[in-house]
mmCIF file of C-alpha atoms in Angstrom:
data_model
loop_
_atom_site.group_PDB
_atom_site.id
_atom_site.type_symbol
_atom_site.label_atom_id
_atom_site.label_comp_id
_atom_site.label_asym_id
_atom_site.label_seq_id
_atom_site.Cartn_x
_atom_site.Cartn_y
_atom_site.Cartn_z
ATOM 1 C CA MET A 1 16.427 13.985 7.276
ATOM 2 C CA MET A 2 17.375 14.973 10.546
ATOM 3 C CA ASP A 3 19.605 12.767 12.728
ATOM 4 C CA SER A 4 19.343 12.234 16.529
ATOM 5 C CA HIS A 5 22.194 15.084 16.695
ATOM 6 C CA GLY A 6 19.577 17.464 15.137
ATOM 7 C CA PHE A 7 16.974 16.391 17.125
ATOM 8 C CA ASN A 8 18.905 16.868 20.516
ATOM 9 C CA LEU A 9 19.661 20.348 19.178
ATOM 10 C CA TRP A 10 16.126 21.574 18.374
ATOM 11 C CA ALA A 11 14.461 19.816 21.687
ATOM 12 C CA GLY A 12 14.697 23.212 23.400
ATOM 13 C CA ASN A 13 12.648 25.132 20.840
ATOM 14 C CA TYR A 14 10.958 22.450 19.427
ATOM 15 C CA ASP A 15 7.459 22.739 20.659
ATOM 16 C CA LYS A 16 7.607 26.914 20.264
ATOM 17 C CA SER A 17 8.767 26.091 16.697
ATOM 18 C CA VAL A 18 5.888 23.588 15.944
ATOM 19 C CA ASN A 19 3.052 25.588 17.539
ATOM 20 C CA VAL A 20 4.596 28.741 15.060
ATOM 21 C CA THR A 21 4.192 26.822 12.136
ATOM 22 C CA ASP A 22 0.681 25.282 13.161
ATOM 23 C CA ASP A 23 -0.600 29.078 13.690
ATOM 24 C CA ASP A 24 0.503 30.058 10.481
ATOM 25 C CA ASN A 25 -1.076 27.027 8.841
ATOM 26 C CA GLU A 26 2.084 26.031 6.911
ATOM 27 C CA TYR A 27 3.648 22.610 6.091
ATOM 28 C CA PRO A 28 4.793 20.374 8.045
ATOM 29 C CA PHE A 29 2.796 21.191 11.239
ATOM 30 C CA ALA A 30 -0.478 22.790 9.987
ATOM 31 C CA GLY A 31 -3.039 21.339 12.284
ATOM 32 C CA TYR A 32 -0.731 20.105 15.091
ATOM 33 C CA LYS A 33 -2.866 21.482 17.874
ATOM 34 C CA GLU A 34 -6.101 19.830 16.714
ATOM 35 C CA LEU A 35 -4.140 16.637 15.466
ATOM 36 C CA MET A 36 -2.706 16.036 19.079
ATOM 37 C CA ASN A 37 -6.095 16.817 20.657
ATOM 38 C CA ASP A 38 -8.076 14.652 18.385
ATOM 39 C CA ILE A 39 -5.725 11.913 19.147
ATOM 40 C CA PHE A 40 -5.967 12.384 22.747
ATOM 41 C CA ASN A 41 -9.608 12.208 22.723
ATOM 42 C CA LYS A 42 -9.786 9.042 20.460
ATOM 43 C CA ALA A 43 -7.020 7.557 23.198
ATOM 44 C CA MET A 44 -9.365 8.271 26.075
ATOM 45 C CA ASN A 45 -12.225 6.821 24.501
ATOM 46 C CA GLU A 46 -10.236 3.560 24.397
ATOM 47 C CA LYS A 47 -9.527 3.622 28.114
ATOM 48 C CA PRO A 48 -6.356 2.282 27.744
ATOM 49 C CA GLU A 49 -4.375 1.216 30.832
ATOM 50 C CA THR A 50 -1.007 0.931 28.834
ATOM 51 C CA VAL A 51 0.179 3.063 26.306
ATOM 52 C CA LEU A 52 3.483 2.870 23.752
ATOM 53 C CA ASP A 53 4.430 6.214 22.494
ATOM 54 C CA ILE A 54 6.898 5.578 19.566
ATOM 55 C CA GLY A 55 8.891 9.086 18.904
ATOM 56 C CA ILE A 56 7.538 10.615 22.061
ATOM 57 C CA GLY A 57 9.631 13.704 21.589
ATOM 58 C CA THR A 58 9.184 15.734 24.832
ATOM 59 C CA GLY A 59 6.170 14.328 25.487
ATOM 60 C CA THR A 60 3.386 16.772 24.276
ATOM 61 C CA LEU A 61 0.935 14.565 23.914
ATOM 62 C CA ALA A 62 2.051 11.553 26.411
ATOM 63 C CA TYR A 63 2.045 13.964 29.147
ATOM 64 C CA LYS A 64 -1.983 14.469 28.830
ATOM 65 C CA LEU A 65 -2.300 10.763 28.910
ATOM 66 C CA TYR A 66 0.100 10.196 31.897
ATOM 67 C CA GLU A 67 -1.829 12.981 33.913
ATOM 68 C CA ASN A 68 -4.698 10.674 33.659
ATOM 69 C CA GLY A 69 -2.827 7.714 35.354
ATOM 70 C CA ILE A 70 -2.057 5.743 32.396
ATOM 71 C CA GLN A 71 1.112 3.460 32.422
ATOM 72 C CA LEU A 72 3.140 4.853 29.604
ATOM 73 C CA THR A 73 6.295 3.857 27.863
ATOM 74 C CA GLY A 74 7.738 5.968 25.145
ATOM 75 C CA ILE A 75 10.640 5.820 22.795
ATOM 76 C CA ASP A 76 12.658 8.465 20.903
ATOM 77 C CA PHE A 77 16.164 8.612 19.821
ATOM 78 C CA SER A 78 16.424 12.147 21.031
ATOM 79 C CA LYS A 79 18.263 11.857 24.649
ATOM 80 C CA GLU A 80 17.624 15.824 24.929
ATOM 81 C CA MET A 81 13.931 15.262 24.009
ATOM 82 C CA LEU A 82 13.708 12.545 26.265
ATOM 83 C CA ASP A 83 15.057 14.623 29.248
ATOM 84 C CA ILE A 84 12.481 17.071 28.874
ATOM 85 C CA ALA A 85 9.887 14.754 28.900
ATOM 86 C CA LYS A 86 11.256 12.624 32.027
ATOM 87 C CA GLU A 87 10.743 16.091 33.637
ATOM 88 C CA LYS A 88 7.197 15.964 32.863
ATOM 89 C CA MET A 89 6.605 12.345 33.679
ATOM 90 C CA PRO A 90 9.017 10.767 36.171
ATOM 91 C CA LYS A 91 7.422 8.099 36.562
ATOM 92 C CA ALA A 92 7.011 6.916 32.894
ATOM 93 C CA THR A 93 9.358 4.127 31.108
ATOM 94 C CA LEU A 94 11.593 6.435 28.733
ATOM 95 C CA ILE A 95 13.901 4.566 26.328
ATOM 96 C CA GLU A 96 16.356 6.166 24.140
ATOM 97 C CA HIS A 97 16.336 4.019 20.989
ATOM 98 C CA ASP A 98 16.138 4.646 17.397
ATOM 99 C CA PHE A 99 13.006 2.595 16.251
ATOM 100 C CA THR A 100 14.243 2.370 12.817
ATOM 101 C CA ASN A 101 16.369 -0.493 13.807
ATOM 102 C CA ASP A 102 13.395 -2.206 15.376
ATOM 103 C CA LEU A 103 11.823 -1.876 18.838
ATOM 104 C CA PRO A 104 14.157 -2.023 21.833
ATOM 105 C CA LEU A 105 14.322 -5.072 23.709
ATOM 106 C CA GLU A 106 12.651 -3.682 26.763
ATOM 107 C CA VAL A 107 9.142 -3.517 24.784
ATOM 108 C CA GLN A 108 9.612 -6.467 22.421
ATOM 109 C CA ASN A 109 7.779 -8.888 24.424
ATOM 110 C CA LYS A 110 5.520 -6.563 26.093
ATOM 111 C CA ARG A 111 1.736 -5.774 25.147
ATOM 112 C CA TYR A 112 -0.180 -2.596 24.948
ATOM 113 C CA ASP A 113 -3.738 -1.397 24.821
ATOM 114 C CA LEU A 114 -2.722 1.645 22.770
ATOM 115 C CA ILE A 115 0.053 2.256 20.570
ATOM 116 C CA ILE A 116 0.535 5.921 19.286
ATOM 117 C CA SER A 117 3.038 7.809 17.266
ATOM 118 C CA THR A 118 2.887 11.536 16.071
ATOM 119 C CA TYR A 119 5.354 13.148 13.546
ATOM 120 C CA ALA A 120 7.852 10.332 13.537
ATOM 121 C CA LEU A 121 7.186 7.503 11.251
ATOM 122 C CA HIS A 122 7.611 9.406 8.088
ATOM 123 C CA HIS A 123 11.327 8.852 8.678
ATOM 124 C CA LEU A 124 10.750 4.992 7.079
ATOM 125 C CA THR A 125 10.044 4.513 3.435
ATOM 126 C CA ASP A 126 6.673 3.213 2.616
ATOM 127 C CA ASP A 127 7.769 -0.544 2.615
ATOM 128 C CA GLU A 128 9.252 0.129 6.002
ATOM 129 C CA LYS A 129 6.515 1.911 7.510
ATOM 130 C CA ALA A 130 3.981 -0.984 6.379
ATOM 131 C CA ALA A 131 6.366 -3.722 7.545
ATOM 132 C CA PHE A 132 6.544 -1.942 11.075
ATOM 133 C CA ILE A 133 2.940 -1.308 11.608
ATOM 134 C CA LEU A 134 2.625 -5.092 10.890
ATOM 135 C CA ARG A 135 5.404 -5.563 13.845
ATOM 136 C CA LEU A 136 3.336 -3.119 15.974
ATOM 137 C CA LEU A 137 0.191 -5.301 15.610
ATOM 138 C CA ASN A 138 1.838 -8.136 17.339
ATOM 139 C CA GLN A 139 2.292 -5.443 20.287
ATOM 140 C CA LEU A 140 -1.332 -4.970 21.011
ATOM 141 C CA ASN A 141 -3.412 -6.475 23.404
ATOM 142 C CA ASP A 142 -6.615 -7.863 22.570
ATOM 143 C CA ASP A 143 -9.035 -4.854 21.489
ATOM 144 C CA GLY A 144 -5.887 -2.767 20.982
ATOM 145 C CA VAL A 145 -5.556 -0.036 18.431
ATOM 146 C CA ILE A 146 -2.874 1.875 16.872
ATOM 147 C CA ILE A 147 -3.274 5.780 16.299
ATOM 148 C CA ILE A 148 -0.869 7.791 14.070
ATOM 149 C CA GLY A 149 -0.736 11.272 13.514
ATOM 150 C CA ASP A 150 1.673 12.578 11.059
ATOM 151 C CA VAL A 151 2.168 14.335 7.695
ATOM 152 C CA SER A 152 0.079 12.519 5.501
ATOM 153 C CA PHE A 153 -2.318 12.601 2.702
ATOM 154 C CA CYS A 154 -5.628 10.421 1.402
ATOM 155 C CA SER A 155 -4.063 10.090 -2.046
ATOM 156 C CA ARG A 156 -0.812 10.390 -4.002
ATOM 157 C CA ASN A 157 -2.476 13.188 -6.095
ATOM 158 C CA ASP A 158 -3.078 15.025 -2.792
ATOM 159 C CA LEU A 159 0.438 14.581 -1.579
ATOM 160 C CA GLU A 160 1.781 15.989 -5.083
ATOM 161 C CA ASN A 161 -0.454 18.825 -4.903
ATOM 162 C CA CYS A 162 0.894 19.692 -1.414
ATOM 163 C CA LYS A 163 4.444 19.129 -2.567
ATOM 164 C CA GLN A 164 4.209 21.484 -5.674
ATOM 165 C CA SER A 165 2.393 24.071 -3.182
ATOM 166 C CA CYS A 166 5.332 23.919 -0.938
ATOM 167 C CA GLY A 167 7.867 24.605 -3.514
ATOM 168 C CA ASP A 168 11.656 24.649 -1.914
ATOM 169 C CA GLU A 169 9.971 24.184 1.619
ATOM 170 C CA TRP A 170 9.274 20.547 1.010
ATOM 171 C CA ASP A 171 11.321 18.055 2.179
ATOM 172 C CA ASP A 172 12.368 15.473 -0.179
ATOM 173 C CA ASP A 173 14.411 13.153 2.440
ATOM 174 C CA GLU A 174 11.096 12.149 4.312
ATOM 175 C CA PHE A 175 8.516 9.655 3.065
ATOM 176 C CA TYR A 176 4.788 10.632 4.144
ATOM 177 C CA PHE A 177 1.879 8.409 4.264
ATOM 178 C CA VAL A 178 -0.328 7.793 1.610
ATOM 179 C CA PHE A 179 -3.446 6.607 3.074
ATOM 180 C CA THR A 180 -4.628 4.545 -0.032
ATOM 181 C CA GLU A 181 -1.569 2.947 -0.841
ATOM 182 C CA LEU A 182 -1.064 1.794 2.734
ATOM 183 C CA GLU A 183 -4.303 0.519 3.116
ATOM 184 C CA GLU A 184 -3.927 -1.608 -0.119
ATOM 185 C CA ASN A 185 -0.693 -2.964 1.524
ATOM 186 C CA LEU A 186 -2.170 -3.791 4.993
ATOM 187 C CA LYS A 187 -5.774 -4.675 4.211
ATOM 188 C CA LYS A 188 -5.012 -8.348 4.710
ATOM 189 C CA TRP A 189 -4.297 -8.216 8.287
ATOM 190 C CA CYS A 190 -6.076 -5.027 9.732
ATOM 191 C CA LEU A 191 -8.643 -2.323 9.285
ATOM 192 C CA LEU A 192 -7.479 1.219 8.246
ATOM 193 C CA THR A 193 -9.398 4.157 8.785
ATOM 194 C CA TYR A 194 -7.962 7.966 8.013
ATOM 195 C CA ARG A 195 -9.106 11.319 8.767
ATOM 196 C CA GLN A 196 -7.266 14.773 6.912
ATOM 197 C CA ILE A 197 -6.862 17.467 9.637
ATOM 198 C CA SER A 198 -5.029 19.991 7.343
ATOM 199 C CA HIS A 199 -3.483 20.173 4.035
ATOM 200 C CA CYS A 200 -0.514 18.146 5.209
ATOM 201 C CA ALA A 201 -1.505 16.047 8.263
ATOM 202 C CA GLY A 202 -4.103 13.557 9.238
ATOM 203 C CA ILE A 203 -4.653 10.442 11.451
ATOM 204 C CA LEU A 204 -4.648 6.943 11.042
ATOM 205 C CA GLU A 205 -6.221 4.342 13.010
ATOM 206 C CA ILE A 206 -5.491 0.647 12.753
ATOM 207 C CA ARG A 207 -6.958 -2.393 14.042
ATOM 208 C CA PRO A 208 -5.955 -5.948 13.575
ATOM 209 C CA HIS A 209 -8.958 -7.859 12.028
ATOM 210 C CA SER A 210 -9.354 -10.190 14.917
ATOM 211 C CA THR A 211 -10.171 -7.654 17.240
ATOM 212 C CA ILE A 212 -12.964 -6.229 15.219
ATOM 213 C CA LYS A 213 -16.215 -7.111 16.366
ATOM 214 C CA SER A 214 -19.031 -7.333 13.559
#
């Protein structure tokens, strides 16, 4: 698992290396551009005024929302990545913080129309992911939604098949999403839907039951 120092060193070449991996259809970023475009379109359909981006990185996705006049708050633990994001989005609220230690104080009492996260939450264990998502539900405005794009799989069997095909390239230090297991843990509080984008990535949408209209 890469720490903030590792991400700081990677920041300058991050976008390029991700795109190369996507173009080659290789783990872990196969489907990256499609995933980002899909989340952007889903986000715009929600017509949010306020967005919280957890693990904003260099702002690849956030910038497209920012360009559309959305009030954006971003969190990341890499100062170097935030510096790149700030050049793109000088009016955004960008906070250096390790979200694995809870949300920063600046956002804990705020609510958002939309919360997004891409390729960040796999640093949490499965139990931590479920608890963190429950925490995020309390940060949503009425009719708000959480959209997560990450290395993820519909079932545990799908994950194991991908792991086997990746061989030594597989990162055993990460905890990738398994939709059926997460849904079982969270279905009491929210509705989860999932779309597989590539052999190793997909998009989760999460809505609190109280906001779902019959």
